[in-house]
Short mmCIF file of C-alpha atoms in Angstrom, two decimals:
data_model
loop_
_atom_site.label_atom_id
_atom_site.label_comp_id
_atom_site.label_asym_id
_atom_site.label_seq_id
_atom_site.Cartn_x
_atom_site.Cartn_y
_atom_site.Cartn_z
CA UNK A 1 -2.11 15.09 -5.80
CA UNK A 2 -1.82 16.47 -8.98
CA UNK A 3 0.13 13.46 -10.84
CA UNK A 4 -2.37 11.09 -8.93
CA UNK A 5 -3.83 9.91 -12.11
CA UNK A 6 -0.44 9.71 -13.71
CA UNK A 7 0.92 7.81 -11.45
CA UNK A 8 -2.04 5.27 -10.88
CA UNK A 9 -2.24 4.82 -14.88
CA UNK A 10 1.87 3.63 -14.59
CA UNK A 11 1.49 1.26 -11.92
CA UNK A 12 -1.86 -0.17 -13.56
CA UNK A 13 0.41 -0.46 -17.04
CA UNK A 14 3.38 -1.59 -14.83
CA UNK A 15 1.26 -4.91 -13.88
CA UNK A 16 0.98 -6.76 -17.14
CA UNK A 17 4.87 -7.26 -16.42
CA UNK A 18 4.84 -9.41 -13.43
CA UNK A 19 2.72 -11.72 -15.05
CA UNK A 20 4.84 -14.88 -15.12
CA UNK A 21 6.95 -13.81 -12.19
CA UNK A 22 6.98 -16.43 -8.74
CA UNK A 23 6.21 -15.37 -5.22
CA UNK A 24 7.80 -16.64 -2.77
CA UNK A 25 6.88 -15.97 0.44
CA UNK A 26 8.31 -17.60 3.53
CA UNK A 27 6.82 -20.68 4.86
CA UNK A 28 4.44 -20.78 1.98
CA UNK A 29 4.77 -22.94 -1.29
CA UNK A 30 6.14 -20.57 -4.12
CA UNK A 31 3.45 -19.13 -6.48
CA UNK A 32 3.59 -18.44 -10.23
CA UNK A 33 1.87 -15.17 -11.08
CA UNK A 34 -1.22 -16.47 -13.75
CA UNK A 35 -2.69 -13.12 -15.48
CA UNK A 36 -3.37 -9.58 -14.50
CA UNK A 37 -6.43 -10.64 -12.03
CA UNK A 38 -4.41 -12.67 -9.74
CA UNK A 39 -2.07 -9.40 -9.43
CA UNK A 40 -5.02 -7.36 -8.87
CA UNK A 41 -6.04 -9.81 -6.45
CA UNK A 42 -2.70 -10.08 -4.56
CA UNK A 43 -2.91 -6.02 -4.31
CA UNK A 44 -6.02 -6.07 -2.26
CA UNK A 45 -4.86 -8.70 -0.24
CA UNK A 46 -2.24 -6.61 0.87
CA UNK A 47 -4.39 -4.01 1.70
CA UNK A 48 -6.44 -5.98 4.12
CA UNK A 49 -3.53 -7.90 5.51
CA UNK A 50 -0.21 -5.71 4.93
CA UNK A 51 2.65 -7.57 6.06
CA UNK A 52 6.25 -6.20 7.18
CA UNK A 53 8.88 -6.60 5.12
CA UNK A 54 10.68 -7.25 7.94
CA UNK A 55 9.21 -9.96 9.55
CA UNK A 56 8.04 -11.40 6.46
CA UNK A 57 10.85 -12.38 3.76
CA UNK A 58 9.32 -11.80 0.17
CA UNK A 59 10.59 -11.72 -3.15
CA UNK A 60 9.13 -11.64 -6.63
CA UNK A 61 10.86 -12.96 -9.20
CA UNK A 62 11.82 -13.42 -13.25
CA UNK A 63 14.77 -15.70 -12.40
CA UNK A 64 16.87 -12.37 -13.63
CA UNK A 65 15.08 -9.69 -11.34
CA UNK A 66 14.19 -9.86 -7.76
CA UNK A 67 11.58 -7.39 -6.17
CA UNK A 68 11.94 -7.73 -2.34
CA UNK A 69 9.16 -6.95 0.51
CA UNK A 70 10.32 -3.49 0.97
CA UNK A 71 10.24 -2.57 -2.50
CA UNK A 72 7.01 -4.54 -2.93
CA UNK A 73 5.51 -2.77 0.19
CA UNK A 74 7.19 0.71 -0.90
CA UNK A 75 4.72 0.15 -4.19
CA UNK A 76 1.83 -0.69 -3.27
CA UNK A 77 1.73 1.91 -0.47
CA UNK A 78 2.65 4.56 -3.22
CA UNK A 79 0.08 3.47 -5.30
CA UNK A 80 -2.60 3.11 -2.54
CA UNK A 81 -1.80 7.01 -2.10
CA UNK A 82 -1.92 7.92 -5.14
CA UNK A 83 -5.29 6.24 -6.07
CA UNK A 84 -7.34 7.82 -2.88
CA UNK A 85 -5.60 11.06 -4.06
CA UNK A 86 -7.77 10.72 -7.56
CA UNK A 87 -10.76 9.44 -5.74
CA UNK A 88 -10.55 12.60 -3.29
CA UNK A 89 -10.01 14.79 -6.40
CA UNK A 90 -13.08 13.57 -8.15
CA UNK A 91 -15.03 13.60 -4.76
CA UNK A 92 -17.90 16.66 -4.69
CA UNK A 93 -17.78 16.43 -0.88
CA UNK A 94 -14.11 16.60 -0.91
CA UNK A 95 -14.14 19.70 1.92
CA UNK A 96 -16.19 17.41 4.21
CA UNK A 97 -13.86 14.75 3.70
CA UNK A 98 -10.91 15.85 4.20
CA UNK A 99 -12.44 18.07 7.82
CA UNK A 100 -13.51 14.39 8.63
CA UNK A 101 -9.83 13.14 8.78
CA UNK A 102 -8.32 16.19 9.65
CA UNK A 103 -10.51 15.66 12.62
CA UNK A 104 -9.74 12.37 13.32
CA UNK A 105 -6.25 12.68 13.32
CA UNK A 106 -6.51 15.35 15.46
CA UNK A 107 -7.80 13.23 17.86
CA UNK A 108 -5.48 10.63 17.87
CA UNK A 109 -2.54 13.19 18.53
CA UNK A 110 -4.77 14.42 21.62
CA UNK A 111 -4.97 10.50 22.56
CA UNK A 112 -0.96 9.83 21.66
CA UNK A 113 -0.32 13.64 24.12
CA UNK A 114 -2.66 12.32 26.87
CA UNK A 115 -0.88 8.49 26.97
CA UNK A 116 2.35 10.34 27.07
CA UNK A 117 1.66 12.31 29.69
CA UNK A 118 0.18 9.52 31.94
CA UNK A 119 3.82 8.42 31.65
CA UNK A 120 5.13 11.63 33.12
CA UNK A 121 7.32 13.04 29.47
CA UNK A 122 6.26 16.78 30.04
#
């Protein structure tokens, strides 16, 4: 949590790069990357649709370098991490916050015990 901004800053630098590169994405025409936006854009897509890299071939390329989906998906999820790490860290009701999910997650591991059980692992 502490390197959260550190690491947010070097993927945000990091993007100016792929500018240029193609995605391809199975059964989908092959896309040039335009500017900056269009990568920004691409990264929220992701988050509301994340795709598995394997049941989904990508790979972004230079024509020298290849990124594949797992690498791709390795990224993003790194940098989604990272960034609501510094939102939590700049968050006055972080406390709250972080009782909300600890509460939540407790209650999907009660939920996940109770299914098991209805299947008889004790």
């Amino acid at each position: 949590m502490e390197k959260a901004a550190e690491e947010v800053a070097k993927f945000n630098s990091s993007l100016l790069g792929f500018v240029g590169w193609e995605l391809n994405i199975t059964g989908n025409k092959a896309r040039v990357i335009k500017d900056e936006k269009q990568l920004k854009r691409l990264t929220k897509l992701y988050y509301k649709h994340p795709f598995n890299p394997r049941h989904t071939s990508i790979v972004l390329t230079n024509g020298y370098t290849s990124r594949f989906g797992e690498d791709i998906r390795n990224s993003l999820s790194s940098y989604a991490l990272n960034k609501a790490y510094l939102e939590l860290s700049s968050n006055p009701n972080r406390k709250d916050v972080l009782d909300g999910i600890v509460a939540e997650v407790e209650k999907m591991v009660d939920k996940f015990k109770m299914e098991l059980n209805s299947f008889g692992f004790n």
